[in-house]
């Protein structure tokens, strides 16, 4: 195994779209090799971080994100659920810890974070998750500077807010908030001293240039996001994207996912690149390629926010077969 380096690599924030497309479109095996070289300089190649998600407020969201089962604009059959109690959230966090997760992510289907008791409750959840020794991440929509500061004071490790796709393709997917709104939220998170978790979705009908456009935006953030989730669209009946042809949506085109992950790894050497939604559609071999390309985190458990995820039995087998360990544990699963 090559040695991990503590030296700071040359981190660039000025990658041009031409440079990024040249990386993305390299012969696949060359791209994976380059990504693996960068990966081994800064990350342990035999470890991935386990994260667990919990939807703390589900459905009824006023935004119109065309991929999302929780938007009130579409009929997807997702049952609405008001904000959970602190105890409910912490019970899930304890279970997450028992199954080997070291990061607990709480998601709410809000356009923006409300003030008052609901926000106080989220702050109590964050304090409770941190007290369990877990990293705490929230994804709650847009937030003000004061809310970001309060989350930082509560000990929040990371805030997830995705750019989702390139600025050019964005309007095809979301009309109720702008790309700039998202950048402004990310800026407030960064200024509050919370680490940034920001990525996107592939397989929504965008082309490779749009995937590179997303990566260009992410890599232009200074500092880079510490965490970059790459989601493959989970097609949910009732959402606008569910009706489109498979070929248009890249369904199961694992190699485009591998290229996206590898390019993210090359552009943002220090980031945790997270193989996020969409793993149920991937073979073990495809997931192995994603890890080889530099992905070093997955969501554990049998549910993401509202859609299914492989679950413990499948992941134990996957990790054992690949010889991977969950970060912070000595065995494939700590539970
Ligand atoms: N409402 C908040 C927001 O949008 O910022 C937080 C929750 S939202 C569900 C978090 C992220 O999940 C989205 O930005 C999107 O990237 C991802 N996501 C949602 N639905 C998805 C789907 N069907 N397939 C893949 N990723 C999805
Ligand atoms: C992210 O980029 N992916 C996670 C997390 N951030 C919040 C969410 C995936 C959601 C997939 C659809 C669902 O389960 O509702
Ligand atoms: Fe709402 Fe977030 Fe879903 Fe968009 S992705 S509809 S903001 S819950």
XYZ file of C-alpha atoms and ligand atoms in Angstrom:
385
model
C 0.000 0.000 0.000
C 1.388 3.434 -0.840
C 1.967 5.788 2.078
C -0.604 8.335 3.110
C 0.767 11.832 2.855
C 0.101 14.645 5.253
C 1.373 17.166 2.735
C -1.239 19.484 1.351
C -1.707 18.756 -2.324
C -1.988 21.544 -4.825
C -5.685 22.279 -4.571
C -7.083 24.062 -7.583
C -10.345 25.971 -7.703
C -10.007 27.210 -11.283
C -10.506 24.039 -13.307
C -11.964 24.886 -16.706
C -14.771 22.876 -18.245
C -12.383 21.807 -21.036
C -9.869 20.445 -18.534
C -12.601 18.646 -16.611
C -14.117 17.107 -19.735
C -10.650 15.931 -20.783
C -10.309 14.097 -17.460
C -13.873 12.736 -17.525
C -13.500 11.427 -21.086
C -10.095 9.734 -20.659
C -9.909 6.055 -21.481
C -11.768 4.561 -18.510
C -8.925 2.477 -17.110
C -6.528 5.421 -17.297
C -9.077 7.626 -15.501
C -9.561 5.050 -12.749
C -5.778 4.679 -12.392
C -5.277 8.426 -12.009
C -8.102 8.656 -9.504
C -6.659 5.730 -7.533
C -3.223 7.394 -7.380
C -4.777 10.560 -5.922
C -6.990 8.496 -3.644
C -4.095 6.556 -2.095
C -2.150 9.733 -1.378
C -4.862 11.068 0.901
C -7.210 8.270 1.930
C -7.014 4.713 3.168
C -7.927 2.496 0.203
C -9.266 -0.298 2.434
C -11.798 1.806 4.364
C -15.098 3.499 3.699
C -17.132 5.601 6.076
C -20.612 4.351 6.983
C -23.287 7.016 7.263
C -26.899 6.533 8.220
C -29.786 8.733 7.106
C -32.975 9.586 8.943
C -35.857 11.559 7.505
C -36.865 13.742 10.459
C -39.668 15.509 8.543
C -41.097 13.784 5.510
C -43.052 14.910 2.440
C -45.167 17.954 1.640
C -42.219 20.012 0.429
C -43.165 23.183 -1.528
C -40.165 22.868 -3.901
C -40.640 21.173 -7.281
C -37.381 19.185 -7.657
C -38.294 16.807 -10.505
C -36.496 13.829 -8.949
C -37.922 14.095 -5.478
C -40.575 11.849 -3.945
C -41.127 14.400 -1.159
C -42.266 17.313 -3.309
C -45.901 18.328 -2.716
C -46.161 18.957 -6.476
C -46.248 15.224 -7.276
C -48.287 12.224 -6.166
C -45.731 9.675 -5.103
C -47.496 7.957 -2.217
C -44.877 9.088 0.311
C -46.704 9.476 3.632
C -46.233 12.883 5.203
C -44.681 12.871 8.645
C -44.293 15.920 10.855
C -41.030 16.607 12.659
C -39.964 13.625 14.778
C -39.320 13.959 18.505
C -35.763 14.296 19.801
C -36.081 10.852 21.388
C -37.164 9.246 18.083
C -34.177 10.764 16.308
C -31.732 9.718 19.008
C -33.091 6.158 19.077
C -32.314 5.958 15.344
C -28.865 7.464 15.937
C -28.078 4.817 18.570
C -29.102 2.094 16.103
C -26.942 3.704 13.431
C -23.950 3.661 15.751
C -24.597 0.015 16.623
C -24.518 -0.927 12.943
C -21.147 0.727 12.365
C -22.088 4.206 11.152
C -19.889 7.074 12.324
C -21.952 9.828 10.707
C -25.674 10.414 11.231
C -27.523 12.555 8.691
C -30.919 14.098 9.395
C -32.999 15.272 6.449
C -36.116 17.450 6.456
C -38.367 18.162 3.486
C -38.367 21.897 4.082
C -37.826 24.683 1.570
C -36.050 26.575 4.325
C -35.475 26.045 8.014
C -38.341 27.329 10.191
C -37.582 29.244 13.388
C -39.067 28.582 16.829
C -39.724 25.243 18.477
C -39.076 23.045 15.423
C -35.625 24.566 14.988
C -34.910 24.245 18.730
C -35.847 20.583 18.401
C -33.410 20.081 15.530
C -30.685 21.753 17.620
C -31.428 19.329 20.473
C -31.175 16.427 18.010
C -27.789 17.678 16.829
C -26.498 17.998 20.412
C -27.783 14.496 21.184
C -26.161 12.931 18.111
C -22.831 14.569 18.938
C -23.098 13.336 22.530
C -23.278 9.791 21.128
C -19.863 10.356 19.560
C -21.205 10.498 16.013
C -20.616 13.110 13.358
C -23.876 14.991 12.824
C -25.051 16.194 9.420
C -28.297 17.986 8.578
C -30.028 18.756 5.300
C -32.920 21.114 5.974
C -33.125 23.339 2.891
C -32.094 27.005 2.844
C -30.972 28.599 6.086
C -30.127 32.049 7.435
C -26.741 33.073 8.841
C -28.137 33.048 12.382
C -29.529 29.559 11.929
C -26.182 28.396 10.574
C -24.431 29.868 13.627
C -26.903 28.155 15.980
C -26.309 24.816 14.238
C -22.555 25.348 14.541
C -22.939 26.122 18.262
C -24.953 22.923 18.691
C -21.943 21.046 17.305
C -23.167 20.261 13.798
C -20.343 18.637 11.839
C -21.653 19.136 8.305
C -24.550 20.656 6.385
C -25.695 18.906 3.215
C -27.021 21.116 0.461
C -26.543 19.847 -3.079
C -26.062 21.833 -6.271
C -27.603 18.756 -7.925
C -26.486 19.460 -11.525
C -24.854 22.065 -13.770
C -26.180 25.651 -13.791
C -27.275 25.161 -17.427
C -29.309 21.995 -16.808
C -30.645 23.089 -13.411
C -33.715 24.858 -14.831
C -34.937 21.570 -16.335
C -35.098 20.067 -12.849
C -36.051 22.785 -10.351
C -37.953 26.038 -10.892
C -38.817 27.065 -7.325
C -35.331 28.092 -6.210
C -32.290 29.286 -8.072
C -28.761 28.002 -8.355
C -27.644 31.230 -6.686
C -29.966 30.536 -3.716
C -28.082 27.285 -3.238
C -24.676 28.936 -3.495
C -25.790 31.556 -0.947
C -26.848 28.845 1.516
C -23.522 27.068 1.057
C -21.717 30.335 1.741
C -23.622 30.822 5.027
C -22.757 27.266 6.085
C -19.071 27.837 5.338
C -18.972 31.181 7.146
C -20.535 29.608 10.253
C -17.624 27.155 10.379
C -19.654 24.051 9.531
C -18.108 21.675 6.988
C -19.832 21.603 3.611
C -21.431 18.479 2.145
C -22.357 19.263 -1.443
C -22.803 17.093 -4.497
C -25.470 16.143 -6.959
C -27.422 13.575 -8.900
C -26.585 11.863 -12.153
C -29.002 10.101 -14.460
C -31.638 12.834 -14.715
C -31.373 13.190 -18.491
C -28.288 15.423 -18.362
C -25.357 14.778 -20.692
C -21.705 14.271 -19.786
C -20.997 17.987 -20.245
C -23.616 18.747 -17.596
C -22.053 16.217 -15.233
C -18.704 17.958 -15.780
C -20.454 21.314 -15.254
C -21.603 20.173 -11.823
C -18.056 19.056 -10.965
C -16.718 22.402 -12.199
C -19.024 24.221 -9.768
C -18.105 21.961 -6.860
C -14.373 22.260 -7.521
C -14.638 26.053 -7.811
C -15.841 26.312 -4.204
C -12.953 27.539 -2.048
C -12.341 25.621 0.117
C -13.631 22.523 -1.659
C -16.564 20.778 0.033
C -15.229 18.320 2.612
C -17.921 15.895 1.488
C -19.237 15.265 -2.033
C -22.248 12.951 -2.315
C -22.768 11.517 -5.784
C -26.301 10.201 -6.152
C -27.589 8.115 -9.023
C -31.244 8.956 -9.629
C -33.647 6.672 -7.803
C -36.597 6.720 -10.125
C -39.749 7.173 -8.051
C -43.182 6.688 -9.673
C -45.177 9.926 -9.655
C -42.141 12.200 -10.094
C -41.694 13.855 -13.515
C -38.472 11.919 -14.114
C -40.165 8.557 -13.590
C -41.909 8.713 -16.956
C -38.785 9.240 -19.075
C -37.148 6.530 -21.146
C -34.447 4.443 -19.441
C -31.787 5.400 -21.955
C -32.409 9.125 -21.377
C -32.012 8.697 -17.645
C -28.783 6.646 -17.752
C -30.534 3.991 -15.718
C -27.923 1.516 -14.532
C -25.158 3.124 -16.550
C -22.694 2.430 -13.800
C -19.697 3.463 -15.901
C -20.905 7.079 -16.112
C -21.208 6.992 -12.328
C -17.643 5.629 -12.095
C -16.392 8.408 -14.369
C -18.190 11.039 -12.274
C -16.711 9.676 -9.027
C -13.204 9.365 -10.482
C -13.286 12.915 -11.841
C -14.535 14.245 -8.488
C -11.647 12.410 -6.777
C -9.057 13.948 -9.126
C -10.475 17.486 -8.832
C -11.074 17.399 -5.059
C -8.339 15.143 -3.623
C -9.157 15.658 0.064
C -12.953 15.361 -0.091
C -14.860 12.337 1.084
C -16.614 11.236 -2.106
C -19.810 9.470 -1.131
C -21.448 6.752 -3.215
C -24.918 7.832 -2.163
C -28.389 7.084 -3.576
C -28.748 4.442 -6.274
C -26.709 1.528 -4.908
C -29.629 -0.904 -5.192
C -29.352 -0.605 -8.971
C -25.624 -1.418 -8.900
C -23.956 -4.838 -8.924
C -21.216 -5.611 -6.424
C -18.747 -5.303 -9.305
C -20.008 -1.838 -10.195
C -19.729 -0.739 -6.568
C -16.177 -2.136 -6.458
C -15.304 0.092 -9.430
C -16.811 3.087 -7.623
C -14.553 2.416 -4.605
C -11.567 1.947 -6.915
C -12.445 5.295 -8.526
C -12.223 7.007 -5.143
C -15.593 6.688 -3.429
C -14.998 6.271 0.286
C -18.374 6.400 1.947
C -21.785 4.767 1.646
C -25.133 5.022 3.351
C -25.816 1.980 5.511
C -29.230 0.574 6.317
C -32.233 -0.490 4.303
C -33.674 2.997 3.775
C -32.294 6.302 2.526
C -34.789 9.077 3.300
C -37.878 7.558 1.682
C -36.480 4.994 -0.784
C -34.837 1.585 -0.225
C -31.100 0.985 0.195
C -29.199 -2.366 0.195
C -29.233 -2.911 3.977
C -26.965 -4.690 6.423
C -26.940 -8.251 5.039
C -26.068 -7.104 1.517
C -23.432 -4.676 2.744
C -21.795 -7.177 5.101
C -21.416 -9.519 2.149
C -20.186 -6.733 -0.143
C -17.575 -5.539 2.342
C -16.380 -9.043 3.098
C -16.074 -9.928 -0.574
C -14.149 -6.737 -1.349
C -12.002 -6.817 1.793
C -13.194 -3.369 2.846
C -13.616 -2.140 6.398
C -15.978 0.423 7.792
C -13.974 3.416 9.018
C -13.696 3.479 12.786
C -14.329 -0.254 13.200
C -12.176 -3.359 12.963
C -14.783 -5.564 11.319
C -17.095 -5.126 8.333
C -19.883 -4.368 10.798
C -19.604 -3.418 14.445
C -23.166 -4.435 15.388
N -34.999 19.532 1.311
C -33.622 19.561 1.497
C -32.878 20.007 0.266
O -33.305 19.765 -0.830
O -31.850 20.661 0.452
C -33.024 18.270 1.992
C -33.505 16.918 1.518
S -33.192 16.467 -0.174
C -34.092 14.979 -0.253
C -31.456 16.035 -0.255
C -30.896 15.581 -1.584
O -31.307 14.253 -1.867
C -31.293 16.340 -2.839
O -30.583 17.519 -3.001
C -30.964 15.350 -3.926
O -29.643 15.554 -4.397
C -31.093 13.995 -3.244
N -32.233 13.239 -3.789
C -33.534 13.480 -3.562
N -34.325 12.618 -4.234
C -33.486 11.793 -4.928
C -33.689 10.705 -5.837
N -34.909 10.301 -6.182
N -32.609 10.093 -6.347
C -31.360 10.512 -6.014
N -31.115 11.529 -5.172
C -32.153 12.179 -4.638
C -27.571 13.212 -0.588
O -26.878 13.765 -1.464
N -28.162 12.030 -0.737
C -28.952 11.709 0.439
C -28.556 12.826 1.421
N -27.790 13.719 0.601
C -29.582 13.539 2.182
C -30.403 11.624 0.169
C -30.768 10.655 -0.943
C -32.250 10.637 -1.032
C -32.749 9.625 -2.025
C -34.218 9.665 -2.166
C -34.991 9.284 -0.959
O -34.684 8.283 -0.266
O -35.985 9.968 -0.649
Fe -37.975 19.479 -1.166
Fe -35.404 18.777 -0.902
Fe -37.161 17.175 -2.195
Fe -36.418 19.446 -3.344
S -35.076 17.706 -2.829
S -38.542 18.681 -3.182
S -36.198 20.776 -1.555
S -37.205 17.711 -0.015
